[in-house]
Amino acid sequence: MTTRLARFIGVGALALAVTATAATASAQAPTEQVGTVRVVHGLRGLVADVYLDGNLALPTFQPERATDPIAIPAGDHVVEIRAAGAAATETPLLTQTVTVPAGFAGSLIAHLGADGAPTLTAYADDVSAVPAGQARVVVRHAAAAGDVAVQLNGQPTVPALSPGAESASIVAAGPYQVAVTPAAGGAPLATPQDVAFAEGTATFMYLIGSQADGTLGWAAVEVKDLQTAPAMIQTGDGSTLTDESGPNPYAIGAVIATLVAALAATFAVRSRRTGL
Amino acid sequence: MPHHRAAAVLGVALVLPGVAGVVALASDAGVNDRSRPGAGSATAPSTARPVTPPASPRPVTTPATIATTAATSPTTTSRAAAAAPTSTMAPIVTHDARVGVGVLTPVAVAAPVRVVIPSIGATGPVAPTGVDAAGELAIPGDARQLVWWRFGPTPGAAGSAVIAGHLDWKGVLGVFDRLAETPVGERITVTYDDGHDEVFVVTAVELVDKPAVALSGTFARDGDPVLRLVTCGGEFDRATRHYRSNVIVTAVPA
């Protein structure tokens, strides 16, 4: 088991190394021949053995956990999921062929499809930089449920999301309450969840479970270190400078105040004279 | 502003036991384009194709099913090479994805509330801050108030903690008006909102042109803990009404 896992990872790591060497050696080097994939386990209650191309790649994968990005050679791969400990000869609970394009960076989630059957869905992950003070929130519908709407702090952030679809938002970093309702409106489908979206992160929120079974809920993967530093630190207005050439704004202010007072006085005098 | 994007799934077939399905990791074009220097034939593998239905209850026995000719050559090479034993491979790390239990839980930290720099007579209250509408560090119009960049580490935690204050504002000298005169070796005391104090020793005093302060490691989130005290300095630009440089005092835990 360990040998297989090691070989699986070794292939990915080596392919990466080969690509990096090629890229530096020649400008016409071929594009990367690997993709990176986070594997997310969204099948509640199932401790799984995940096979890749017949090899046990992820033994005893606990539900509602996710892997770090795994480098996988570009191309088609057969993914099989069995209950943990089941013999490799046993019929899998799920078999699906996954095509990994070269350079792919994303997530692959095992979850219940809209029809309630387990399936795999892939998403490209936007892990580009996030503006200072903010966080990226990507909501993905990976549940046996109809179209849903998602609210952050009661605001309709995602008005309608169909099964398999995703929606990305940039929000101010901080605490939020996440609620999910049917897209057509109605009572929450799951207990509203208090979360913290940290600054400079991307959070991939997966709605998992089954509406019919009352097991809808959230799994999430947070990607850190996407922050942008503040653009500038401005900590002075020069208002106490006395030895610089050029007018001091406070001196100007005083002059203007004096002029205004003088004008006002003049106007008052004229008013009296004209009887206005 | 939210936007919608269909799941990047080209083809999904069935999942029932013994039946093979196909899912393609076709990705958002923007993401892919950034990550590869030249497109070329790399899009070829995104064409999903069904796998031959299994004839036996053991549907998949072939270990390698790399599809396209473009991908086969280098992959085969690395696969052969990988057969050689190596001891440096990391295991696949997994993380708790349960919201509110394993991820997205707020982390409470002791925030700085006061800074004292004895030799320059600088003492001032500290308030947490974020960014203003222009994406700059938000600093209230009060010469006597210091601010702490609340999205970075608290002073003493890993990374670079930033506390900034005015040099001058509206005719009033700021708490940090003499920050550039801070001697190396000075002991700075930071008081936190839980009442405890920490002492930091000054290791460097620099004057850097704006906006280098934002681009350098001033806002680093990791590395050894450092405290950075920042104000303005250098020439005053009367056209922009701003000083042209920042004074940065770097201090480390005593």
Short mmCIF file of C-alpha atoms in Angstrom, two decimals:
data_model
loop_
_atom_site.label_atom_id
_atom_site.label_comp_id
_atom_site.label_asym_id
_atom_site.label_seq_id
_atom_site.Cartn_x
_atom_site.Cartn_y
_atom_site.Cartn_z
CA MET A 1 0.00 0.00 0.00
CA THR A 2 2.75 2.43 0.98
CA THR A 3 4.74 1.48 -2.07
CA ARG A 4 1.87 2.21 -4.39
CA LEU A 5 1.17 5.55 -2.76
CA ALA A 6 4.82 6.48 -2.89
CA ARG A 7 5.05 5.60 -6.54
CA PHE A 8 1.96 7.61 -7.33
CA ILE A 9 3.34 10.71 -5.65
CA GLY A 10 6.76 10.10 -7.10
CA VAL A 11 5.41 10.25 -10.61
CA GLY A 12 3.80 13.62 -10.00
CA ALA A 13 6.83 15.12 -8.31
CA LEU A 14 9.20 13.89 -10.96
CA ALA A 15 7.05 15.12 -13.81
CA LEU A 16 7.06 18.55 -12.18
CA ALA A 17 10.81 18.52 -11.85
CA VAL A 18 11.23 17.52 -15.49
CA THR A 19 8.95 20.33 -16.59
CA ALA A 20 10.81 22.93 -14.55
CA THR A 21 14.13 21.85 -16.04
CA ALA A 22 12.75 21.94 -19.54
CA ALA A 23 11.27 25.39 -19.03
CA THR A 24 14.55 26.89 -17.92
CA ALA A 25 16.55 25.07 -20.56
CA SER A 26 14.62 26.20 -23.59
CA ALA A 27 12.12 28.86 -24.49
CA GLN A 28 10.33 26.43 -26.80
CA ALA A 29 9.98 23.91 -24.00
CA PRO A 30 6.69 21.99 -23.98
CA THR A 31 3.99 23.10 -21.58
CA GLU A 32 3.75 21.42 -18.21
CA GLN A 33 2.74 17.82 -18.41
CA VAL A 34 1.09 17.77 -15.01
CA GLY A 35 -1.94 19.25 -13.36
CA THR A 36 -2.41 19.89 -9.65
CA VAL A 37 -5.57 18.72 -7.95
CA ARG A 38 -6.96 19.10 -4.44
CA VAL A 39 -9.14 16.13 -3.66
CA VAL A 40 -12.14 16.97 -1.48
CA HIS A 41 -14.19 14.26 0.23
CA GLY A 42 -17.80 15.42 0.31
CA LEU A 43 -19.54 12.07 0.79
CA ARG A 44 -20.70 12.28 4.38
CA GLY A 45 -20.37 9.17 6.48
CA LEU A 46 -18.10 7.28 4.07
CA VAL A 47 -14.53 6.48 5.06
CA ALA A 48 -13.05 5.79 1.65
CA ASP A 49 -10.14 4.18 -0.14
CA VAL A 50 -9.42 6.22 -3.28
CA TYR A 51 -7.71 4.46 -6.17
CA LEU A 52 -6.01 6.24 -9.04
CA ASP A 53 -5.38 4.12 -12.11
CA GLY A 54 -5.73 0.98 -10.04
CA ASN A 55 -3.36 2.10 -7.29
CA LEU A 56 -4.53 2.88 -3.77
CA ALA A 57 -3.64 6.58 -3.68
CA LEU A 58 -5.58 7.80 -0.65
CA PRO A 59 -6.21 5.08 1.91
CA THR A 60 -8.74 5.66 4.72
CA PHE A 61 -9.77 9.09 3.45
CA GLN A 62 -12.06 10.53 6.12
CA PRO A 63 -15.21 12.36 4.95
CA GLU A 64 -15.20 16.15 5.01
CA ARG A 65 -11.45 16.33 4.60
CA ALA A 66 -9.39 17.67 1.68
CA THR A 67 -5.88 17.08 0.43
CA ASP A 68 -3.13 19.53 -0.38
CA PRO A 69 -2.69 20.01 -4.14
CA ILE A 70 -1.44 16.76 -5.68
CA ALA A 71 0.60 16.80 -8.89
CA ILE A 72 -0.87 14.35 -11.39
CA PRO A 73 0.46 13.65 -14.89
CA ALA A 74 -1.70 15.25 -17.55
CA GLY A 75 -4.09 12.91 -19.29
CA ASP A 76 -6.91 10.53 -18.44
CA HIS A 77 -6.98 8.76 -15.09
CA VAL A 78 -9.43 6.29 -13.67
CA VAL A 79 -10.61 7.16 -10.18
CA GLU A 80 -12.30 4.48 -8.08
CA ILE A 81 -13.75 4.85 -4.62
CA ARG A 82 -14.34 1.91 -2.29
CA ALA A 83 -15.26 1.75 1.37
CA ALA A 84 -12.07 1.82 3.45
CA GLY A 85 -10.56 -1.62 3.80
CA ALA A 86 -12.52 -3.17 0.93
CA ALA A 87 -10.50 -5.48 -1.28
CA ALA A 88 -9.13 -3.92 -4.46
CA THR A 89 -11.06 -6.56 -6.35
CA GLU A 90 -14.38 -5.43 -4.90
CA THR A 91 -16.75 -3.51 -7.16
CA PRO A 92 -16.17 0.22 -6.50
CA LEU A 93 -18.89 2.50 -5.16
CA LEU A 94 -17.86 4.95 -7.86
CA THR A 95 -15.72 4.71 -10.98
CA GLN A 96 -15.04 7.73 -13.12
CA THR A 97 -12.43 8.73 -15.67
CA VAL A 98 -10.85 12.08 -14.94
CA THR A 99 -9.05 14.04 -17.64
CA VAL A 100 -6.31 16.28 -16.26
CA PRO A 101 -5.21 18.99 -18.71
CA ALA A 102 -1.57 20.05 -18.53
CA GLY A 103 -1.23 23.02 -16.21
CA PHE A 104 -4.58 22.42 -14.54
CA ALA A 105 -4.88 23.83 -11.02
CA GLY A 106 -8.10 22.97 -9.32
CA SER A 107 -10.17 20.74 -7.10
CA LEU A 108 -11.91 17.42 -7.55
CA ILE A 109 -14.74 16.71 -5.15
CA ALA A 110 -16.49 13.43 -4.51
CA HIS A 111 -20.06 14.26 -3.56
CA LEU A 112 -23.73 13.46 -4.04
CA GLY A 113 -25.02 14.68 -7.39
CA ALA A 114 -28.40 16.31 -7.84
CA ASP A 115 -29.88 12.83 -8.34
CA GLY A 116 -28.48 11.62 -4.99
CA ALA A 117 -25.84 9.32 -6.52
CA PRO A 118 -22.15 9.80 -5.71
CA THR A 119 -20.15 11.53 -8.42
CA LEU A 120 -16.96 13.49 -9.04
CA THR A 121 -16.92 17.14 -10.14
CA ALA A 122 -13.87 19.20 -11.04
CA TYR A 123 -13.45 22.94 -10.69
CA ALA A 124 -10.59 25.26 -11.62
CA ASP A 125 -9.46 27.17 -8.52
CA ASP A 126 -8.93 30.92 -8.74
CA VAL A 127 -6.05 31.49 -6.35
CA SER A 128 -4.97 34.84 -7.76
CA ALA A 129 -4.10 37.67 -5.38
CA VAL A 130 -6.92 39.23 -3.33
CA PRO A 131 -7.09 43.03 -2.76
CA ALA A 132 -5.89 44.29 0.63
CA GLY A 133 -8.49 43.90 3.37
CA GLN A 134 -10.62 41.44 1.41
CA ALA A 135 -11.27 37.74 0.88
CA ARG A 136 -12.46 35.66 -2.05
CA VAL A 137 -15.42 33.36 -1.42
CA VAL A 138 -16.29 30.72 -4.01
CA VAL A 139 -19.54 28.84 -3.40
CA ARG A 140 -19.96 25.48 -5.15
CA HIS A 141 -23.15 23.46 -5.28
CA ALA A 142 -22.11 19.85 -4.65
CA ALA A 143 -25.25 18.54 -3.01
CA ALA A 144 -28.32 16.47 -3.77
CA ALA A 145 -30.55 19.53 -3.84
CA GLY A 146 -32.30 21.84 -6.25
CA ASP A 147 -31.25 25.38 -7.09
CA VAL A 148 -30.21 27.28 -3.98
CA ALA A 149 -29.54 30.87 -2.92
CA VAL A 150 -26.77 31.80 -0.49
CA GLN A 151 -26.86 34.74 1.90
CA LEU A 152 -23.92 36.30 3.74
CA ASN A 153 -25.08 38.22 6.81
CA GLY A 154 -28.58 38.21 5.36
CA GLN A 155 -27.48 39.77 2.06
CA PRO A 156 -28.31 37.81 -1.12
CA THR A 157 -24.74 37.11 -2.23
CA VAL A 158 -25.58 34.26 -4.59
CA PRO A 159 -29.19 34.59 -5.81
CA ALA A 160 -29.38 31.27 -7.67
CA LEU A 161 -26.95 28.37 -7.93
CA SER A 162 -27.82 25.19 -9.76
CA PRO A 163 -26.30 21.78 -8.92
CA GLY A 164 -22.66 21.66 -10.03
CA ALA A 165 -22.41 25.43 -10.54
CA GLU A 166 -20.14 27.83 -8.66
CA SER A 167 -20.17 31.54 -7.87
CA ALA A 168 -17.24 33.72 -6.81
CA SER A 169 -17.36 36.92 -4.73
CA ILE A 170 -14.83 39.27 -3.20
CA VAL A 171 -15.95 40.33 0.28
CA ALA A 172 -14.52 42.41 3.10
CA ALA A 173 -12.53 40.11 5.36
CA GLY A 174 -14.22 39.27 8.64
CA PRO A 175 -16.94 37.24 10.32
CA TYR A 176 -20.06 36.26 8.42
CA GLN A 177 -23.14 34.14 8.88
CA VAL A 178 -23.69 31.91 5.85
CA ALA A 179 -27.24 30.79 5.11
CA VAL A 180 -28.63 28.72 2.28
CA THR A 181 -32.24 28.68 1.09
CA PRO A 182 -34.06 27.36 -1.95
CA ALA A 183 -33.47 29.73 -4.90
CA ALA A 184 -37.22 30.29 -5.03
CA GLY A 185 -37.18 31.40 -1.38
CA GLY A 186 -38.25 29.74 1.82
CA ALA A 187 -36.83 28.48 5.06
CA PRO A 188 -33.07 27.83 5.42
CA LEU A 189 -32.02 24.40 4.14
CA ALA A 190 -29.28 24.12 6.75
CA THR A 191 -28.52 25.71 10.09
CA PRO A 192 -26.93 29.11 9.37
CA GLN A 193 -23.18 28.81 9.85
CA ASP A 194 -20.87 31.34 11.50
CA VAL A 195 -17.58 31.60 9.63
CA ALA A 196 -14.55 33.88 9.42
CA PHE A 197 -13.21 34.76 5.98
CA ALA A 198 -9.62 35.75 6.67
CA GLU A 199 -7.98 38.57 4.76
CA GLY A 200 -5.96 37.52 1.76
CA THR A 201 -7.52 34.07 1.47
CA ALA A 202 -9.68 32.24 -1.05
CA THR A 203 -12.30 29.98 0.48
CA PHE A 204 -13.94 27.28 -1.58
CA MET A 205 -17.28 26.50 0.08
CA TYR A 206 -18.92 23.24 -0.93
CA LEU A 207 -22.59 22.69 -0.24
CA ILE A 208 -22.74 18.94 0.39
CA GLY A 209 -25.24 16.38 1.63
CA SER A 210 -28.83 15.77 0.67
CA GLN A 211 -31.83 18.04 0.87
CA ALA A 212 -34.19 15.07 0.98
CA ASP A 213 -32.31 13.54 3.91
CA GLY A 214 -31.93 16.87 5.72
CA THR A 215 -28.14 16.54 5.70
CA LEU A 216 -27.20 19.68 3.76
CA GLY A 217 -24.16 21.47 5.12
CA TRP A 218 -20.84 23.03 4.23
CA ALA A 219 -17.34 21.76 3.68
CA ALA A 220 -14.62 24.29 2.93
CA VAL A 221 -11.06 24.57 1.75
CA GLU A 222 -9.20 27.74 2.63
CA VAL A 223 -6.19 28.81 0.54
CA LYS A 224 -3.97 31.31 2.34
CA ASP A 225 -1.23 33.78 1.42
CA LEU A 226 -3.08 35.47 -1.43
CA GLN A 227 -2.95 38.87 0.32
CA THR A 228 -1.95 42.20 -1.15
CA ALA A 229 -0.19 44.74 1.05
CA PRO A 230 -1.79 48.18 1.50
CA ALA A 231 -0.74 50.43 -1.38
CA MET A 232 0.72 53.19 0.78
CA ILE A 233 1.24 54.46 4.30
CA GLN A 234 0.47 58.21 4.40
CA THR A 235 1.19 59.59 7.83
CA GLY A 236 1.59 63.32 7.54
CA ASP A 237 0.22 66.47 5.92
CA GLY A 238 3.23 68.76 6.38
CA SER A 239 1.11 71.03 8.58
CA THR A 240 3.83 71.50 11.18
CA LEU A 241 6.59 72.34 8.71
CA THR A 242 8.00 75.83 9.19
CA ASP A 243 11.27 75.83 7.31
CA GLU A 244 10.05 74.84 3.85
CA SER A 245 9.61 77.17 0.94
CA GLY A 246 6.05 77.56 -0.27
CA PRO A 247 2.88 78.53 1.51
CA ASN A 248 1.80 76.82 4.70
CA PRO A 249 -1.87 75.82 4.35
CA TYR A 250 -2.62 76.94 7.87
CA ALA A 251 -1.05 80.33 7.19
CA ILE A 252 -3.21 80.58 4.06
CA GLY A 253 -6.24 79.62 6.12
CA ALA A 254 -5.52 82.42 8.56
CA VAL A 255 -5.13 84.93 5.73
CA ILE A 256 -8.40 83.81 4.15
CA ALA A 257 -10.19 84.06 7.47
CA THR A 258 -8.91 87.60 7.90
CA LEU A 259 -10.02 88.57 4.37
CA VAL A 260 -13.45 87.08 4.90
CA ALA A 261 -13.83 88.97 8.13
CA ALA A 262 -12.75 92.19 6.43
CA LEU A 263 -15.18 91.66 3.53
CA ALA A 264 -17.98 90.87 5.92
CA ALA A 265 -17.28 94.04 7.83
CA THR A 266 -17.21 96.08 4.60
CA PHE A 267 -20.48 94.49 3.44
CA ALA A 268 -22.11 95.24 6.76
CA VAL A 269 -21.05 98.88 6.52
CA ARG A 270 -22.38 99.13 2.93
CA SER A 271 -25.62 97.50 3.93
CA ARG A 272 -26.22 100.10 6.56
CA ARG A 273 -25.44 102.88 4.12
CA THR A 274 -27.81 101.60 1.44
CA GLY A 275 -30.48 100.65 3.88
CA LEU A 276 -30.63 97.08 2.60
CA MET B 1 -19.55 41.54 -7.06
CA PRO B 2 -20.63 37.95 -7.49
CA HIS B 3 -20.48 36.30 -10.84
CA HIS B 4 -21.56 32.92 -11.97
CA ARG B 5 -19.57 30.33 -13.75
CA ALA B 6 -20.71 26.92 -14.75
CA ALA B 7 -18.84 24.09 -13.15
CA ALA B 8 -15.83 23.20 -15.22
CA VAL B 9 -17.21 19.87 -16.20
CA LEU B 10 -17.17 18.79 -19.79
CA GLY B 11 -18.67 15.42 -19.45
CA VAL B 12 -19.98 13.42 -16.54
CA ALA B 13 -21.40 9.99 -16.94
CA LEU B 14 -22.63 7.53 -14.42
CA VAL B 15 -21.34 6.46 -11.14
CA LEU B 16 -23.18 3.36 -10.29
CA PRO B 17 -21.08 0.41 -9.22
CA GLY B 18 -19.31 -1.18 -12.11
CA VAL B 19 -20.17 1.57 -14.56
CA ALA B 20 -17.42 3.90 -15.62
CA GLY B 21 -18.06 7.60 -16.03
CA VAL B 22 -15.99 10.42 -17.44
CA VAL B 23 -15.28 13.78 -15.94
CA ALA B 24 -12.92 16.25 -17.48
CA LEU B 25 -10.94 18.73 -15.46
CA ALA B 26 -11.49 21.35 -18.08
CA SER B 27 -10.66 24.59 -16.42
CA ASP B 28 -11.40 28.25 -16.51
CA ALA B 29 -9.44 29.55 -19.46
CA GLY B 30 -8.05 32.49 -17.51
CA VAL B 31 -6.55 30.31 -14.84
CA ASN B 32 -4.97 27.99 -17.33
CA ASP B 33 -3.58 30.71 -19.51
CA ARG B 34 -1.75 32.26 -16.61
CA SER B 35 -0.17 29.01 -15.64
CA ARG B 36 1.27 28.02 -18.97
CA PRO B 37 3.62 29.98 -21.12
CA GLY B 38 2.38 28.70 -24.45
CA ALA B 39 -0.97 27.11 -25.14
CA GLY B 40 -0.25 24.80 -28.08
CA SER B 41 -1.55 21.30 -27.87
CA ALA B 42 -2.10 21.41 -24.14
CA THR B 43 -5.83 21.72 -24.55
CA ALA B 44 -6.04 18.36 -26.27
CA PRO B 45 -6.57 16.27 -23.14
CA SER B 46 -9.67 18.21 -22.20
CA THR B 47 -11.70 16.17 -24.65
CA ALA B 48 -13.56 13.72 -22.51
CA ARG B 49 -13.91 10.23 -23.80
CA PRO B 50 -15.73 7.29 -22.29
CA VAL B 51 -13.88 4.34 -20.93
CA THR B 52 -14.71 0.93 -22.32
CA PRO B 53 -17.38 -0.60 -20.12
CA PRO B 54 -15.96 -3.30 -17.91
CA ALA B 55 -16.68 -6.92 -18.68
CA SER B 56 -15.96 -8.19 -15.22
CA PRO B 57 -16.76 -7.04 -11.66
CA ARG B 58 -13.19 -5.75 -11.54
CA PRO B 59 -13.52 -2.89 -13.97
CA VAL B 60 -10.09 -1.32 -13.99
CA THR B 61 -6.87 -3.24 -13.91
CA THR B 62 -4.53 -1.22 -16.08
CA PRO B 63 -2.49 1.15 -13.96
CA ALA B 64 -1.65 3.72 -16.62
CA THR B 65 -4.29 5.24 -18.87
CA ILE B 66 -2.59 8.39 -20.09
CA ALA B 67 -4.57 9.39 -23.08
CA THR B 68 -3.03 11.63 -25.64
CA THR B 69 0.17 11.10 -27.56
CA ALA B 70 1.28 14.56 -26.53
CA ALA B 71 1.19 13.59 -22.89
CA THR B 72 2.45 10.07 -23.20
CA SER B 73 6.08 10.61 -23.99
CA PRO B 74 7.33 12.66 -21.01
CA THR B 75 5.02 10.89 -18.61
CA THR B 76 6.31 7.54 -19.60
CA THR B 77 9.84 8.74 -19.08
CA SER B 78 9.19 10.03 -15.60
CA ARG B 79 7.20 6.96 -14.68
CA ALA B 80 10.14 4.74 -15.57
CA ALA B 81 12.51 6.95 -13.64
CA ALA B 82 10.18 6.97 -10.65
CA ALA B 83 10.61 3.25 -10.32
CA ALA B 84 14.02 3.98 -8.83
CA PRO B 85 13.74 4.08 -5.04
CA THR B 86 13.75 7.46 -3.37
CA SER B 87 13.26 8.40 0.24
CA THR B 88 12.36 12.07 -0.08
CA MET B 89 8.69 11.80 -1.03
CA ALA B 90 6.16 13.57 1.14
CA PRO B 91 2.90 11.89 2.07
CA ILE B 92 -0.38 13.38 0.85
CA VAL B 93 -1.48 15.79 3.54
CA THR B 94 -5.17 16.15 4.28
CA HIS B 95 -6.98 18.90 6.16
CA ASP B 96 -10.20 19.10 8.10
CA ALA B 97 -12.79 20.72 5.82
CA ARG B 98 -15.59 20.90 8.38
CA VAL B 99 -16.74 24.50 8.54
CA GLY B 100 -16.66 25.97 12.01
CA VAL B 101 -14.68 23.01 13.35
CA GLY B 102 -11.62 22.54 11.22
CA VAL B 103 -11.68 25.61 9.01
CA LEU B 104 -12.98 29.18 8.91
CA THR B 105 -12.91 29.49 12.70
CA PRO B 106 -11.80 32.92 13.94
CA VAL B 107 -8.50 32.98 15.82
CA ALA B 108 -8.38 35.31 18.81
CA VAL B 109 -5.14 37.22 19.25
CA ALA B 110 -4.08 39.79 21.83
CA ALA B 111 -4.13 43.13 19.98
CA PRO B 112 -1.68 45.94 20.76
CA VAL B 113 -3.27 48.93 22.51
CA ARG B 114 -0.28 51.08 23.50
CA VAL B 115 3.30 51.76 22.39
CA VAL B 116 6.01 53.48 24.46
CA ILE B 117 9.39 54.53 23.01
CA PRO B 118 11.12 56.20 25.97
CA SER B 119 14.11 57.94 24.42
CA ILE B 120 12.07 59.95 21.89
CA GLY B 121 9.20 60.55 24.29
CA ALA B 122 6.72 58.71 22.08
CA THR B 123 3.68 57.27 23.86
CA GLY B 124 0.37 56.65 22.17
CA PRO B 125 -2.76 54.54 22.02
CA VAL B 126 -3.06 51.93 19.25
CA ALA B 127 -6.26 51.02 17.41
CA PRO B 128 -6.74 48.22 14.85
CA THR B 129 -7.14 49.35 11.25
CA GLY B 130 -7.64 48.09 7.70
CA VAL B 131 -7.56 49.79 4.32
CA ASP B 132 -9.30 52.91 3.06
CA ALA B 133 -11.18 53.21 -0.23
CA ALA B 134 -7.89 53.76 -2.11
CA GLY B 135 -6.39 50.56 -0.77
CA GLU B 136 -3.99 52.45 1.48
CA LEU B 137 -3.52 51.85 5.19
CA ALA B 138 -6.49 53.56 6.87
CA ILE B 139 -5.26 56.13 9.39
CA PRO B 140 -7.67 58.37 11.29
CA GLY B 141 -7.20 62.14 11.15
CA ASP B 142 -5.74 62.29 14.64
CA ALA B 143 -2.06 63.04 15.14
CA ARG B 144 -2.04 61.38 18.58
CA GLN B 145 -3.56 58.03 17.48
CA LEU B 146 -1.48 55.05 16.34
CA VAL B 147 -2.90 52.20 14.23
CA TRP B 148 -2.11 48.50 13.95
CA TRP B 149 -2.58 46.61 10.64
CA ARG B 150 -5.11 44.14 11.98
CA PHE B 151 -4.84 41.65 9.09
CA GLY B 152 -1.18 41.03 9.81
CA PRO B 153 0.35 39.43 12.89
CA THR B 154 0.13 40.99 16.33
CA PRO B 155 3.56 42.17 17.58
CA GLY B 156 5.55 39.14 18.69
CA ALA B 157 3.73 36.63 16.47
CA ALA B 158 5.39 35.15 13.38
CA GLY B 159 5.75 37.68 10.58
CA SER B 160 5.92 41.45 10.46
CA ALA B 161 3.57 43.43 12.71
CA VAL B 162 2.93 46.99 11.51
CA ILE B 163 2.07 49.94 13.75
CA ALA B 164 1.87 53.34 12.04
CA GLY B 165 1.30 56.88 13.21
CA HIS B 166 1.36 60.42 11.91
CA LEU B 167 4.41 62.62 11.74
CA ASP B 168 2.06 65.58 11.79
CA TRP B 169 -1.60 66.22 11.11
CA LYS B 170 -3.61 69.45 11.04
CA GLY B 171 -0.97 71.45 12.80
CA VAL B 172 -0.39 68.90 15.58
CA LEU B 173 2.85 66.95 15.92
CA GLY B 174 2.23 63.20 15.73
CA VAL B 175 3.23 60.56 18.27
CA PHE B 176 5.89 59.44 15.82
CA ASP B 177 7.22 62.91 14.92
CA ARG B 178 10.70 61.94 16.16
CA LEU B 179 10.60 58.27 15.13
CA ALA B 180 13.62 58.71 12.83
CA GLU B 181 15.70 59.62 15.91
CA THR B 182 15.03 56.29 17.65
CA PRO B 183 18.42 54.78 18.57
CA VAL B 184 19.29 51.20 17.65
CA GLY B 185 19.10 49.15 20.86
CA GLU B 186 16.16 51.18 22.19
CA ARG B 187 13.68 49.10 24.19
CA ILE B 188 10.09 49.60 23.02
CA THR B 189 7.20 48.46 25.21
CA VAL B 190 3.96 47.25 23.64
CA THR B 191 0.88 46.80 25.83
CA TYR B 192 -1.87 44.39 24.66
CA ASP B 193 -5.62 44.37 25.17
CA ASP B 194 -5.29 41.47 27.62
CA GLY B 195 -3.17 43.71 29.83
CA HIS B 196 0.25 42.17 29.32
CA ASP B 197 3.37 43.91 28.02
CA GLU B 198 6.10 42.81 25.62
CA VAL B 199 9.46 44.47 25.05
CA PHE B 200 11.04 44.83 21.60
CA VAL B 201 14.63 45.92 20.86
CA VAL B 202 15.30 48.20 17.89
CA THR B 203 17.60 46.67 15.27
CA ALA B 204 17.27 49.12 12.38
CA VAL B 205 16.02 52.61 11.50
CA GLU B 206 15.49 53.26 7.79
CA LEU B 207 14.17 55.93 5.47
CA VAL B 208 12.66 54.40 2.30
CA ASP B 209 10.99 56.05 -0.69
CA LYS B 210 7.24 55.50 -1.00
CA PRO B 211 5.65 53.18 -1.84
CA ALA B 212 8.51 50.78 -1.17
CA VAL B 213 7.16 50.25 2.33
CA ALA B 214 4.17 48.48 0.85
CA LEU B 215 6.16 46.40 -1.57
CA SER B 216 8.95 45.25 0.72
CA GLY B 217 8.57 42.72 3.50
CA THR B 218 6.91 45.25 5.78
CA PHE B 219 3.64 43.34 5.67
CA ALA B 220 5.11 39.80 5.64
CA ARG B 221 2.79 37.21 7.20
CA ASP B 222 5.48 34.70 8.07
CA GLY B 223 9.08 34.50 9.14
CA ASP B 224 10.64 35.49 12.44
CA PRO B 225 8.55 37.91 14.50
CA VAL B 226 9.43 41.56 13.92
CA LEU B 227 7.70 44.78 14.90
CA ARG B 228 7.73 47.60 12.35
CA LEU B 229 6.86 51.13 13.42
CA VAL B 230 6.13 53.38 10.45
CA THR B 231 5.64 57.09 9.89
CA CYS B 232 6.44 59.60 7.18
CA GLY B 233 9.71 61.33 6.51
CA GLY B 234 12.00 62.83 3.94
CA GLU B 235 10.95 65.67 1.68
CA PHE B 236 7.43 67.01 1.73
CA ASP B 237 5.85 67.15 -1.71
CA ARG B 238 3.68 70.26 -1.79
CA ALA B 239 1.96 69.16 -4.99
CA THR B 240 0.66 65.88 -3.54
CA ARG B 241 0.52 67.15 0.08
CA HIS B 242 2.44 64.04 1.17
CA TYR B 243 5.93 63.27 2.40
CA ARG B 244 7.99 61.39 -0.16
CA SER B 245 9.38 58.72 2.18
CA ASN B 246 8.54 56.46 5.10
CA VAL B 247 10.55 56.05 8.28
CA ILE B 248 10.62 52.40 9.35
CA VAL B 249 11.87 51.27 12.74
CA THR B 250 12.42 47.52 12.96
CA ALA B 251 12.47 45.82 16.37
CA VAL B 252 12.61 42.21 17.53
CA PRO B 253 11.32 40.57 20.71
CA ALA B 254 13.72 41.23 23.60
#
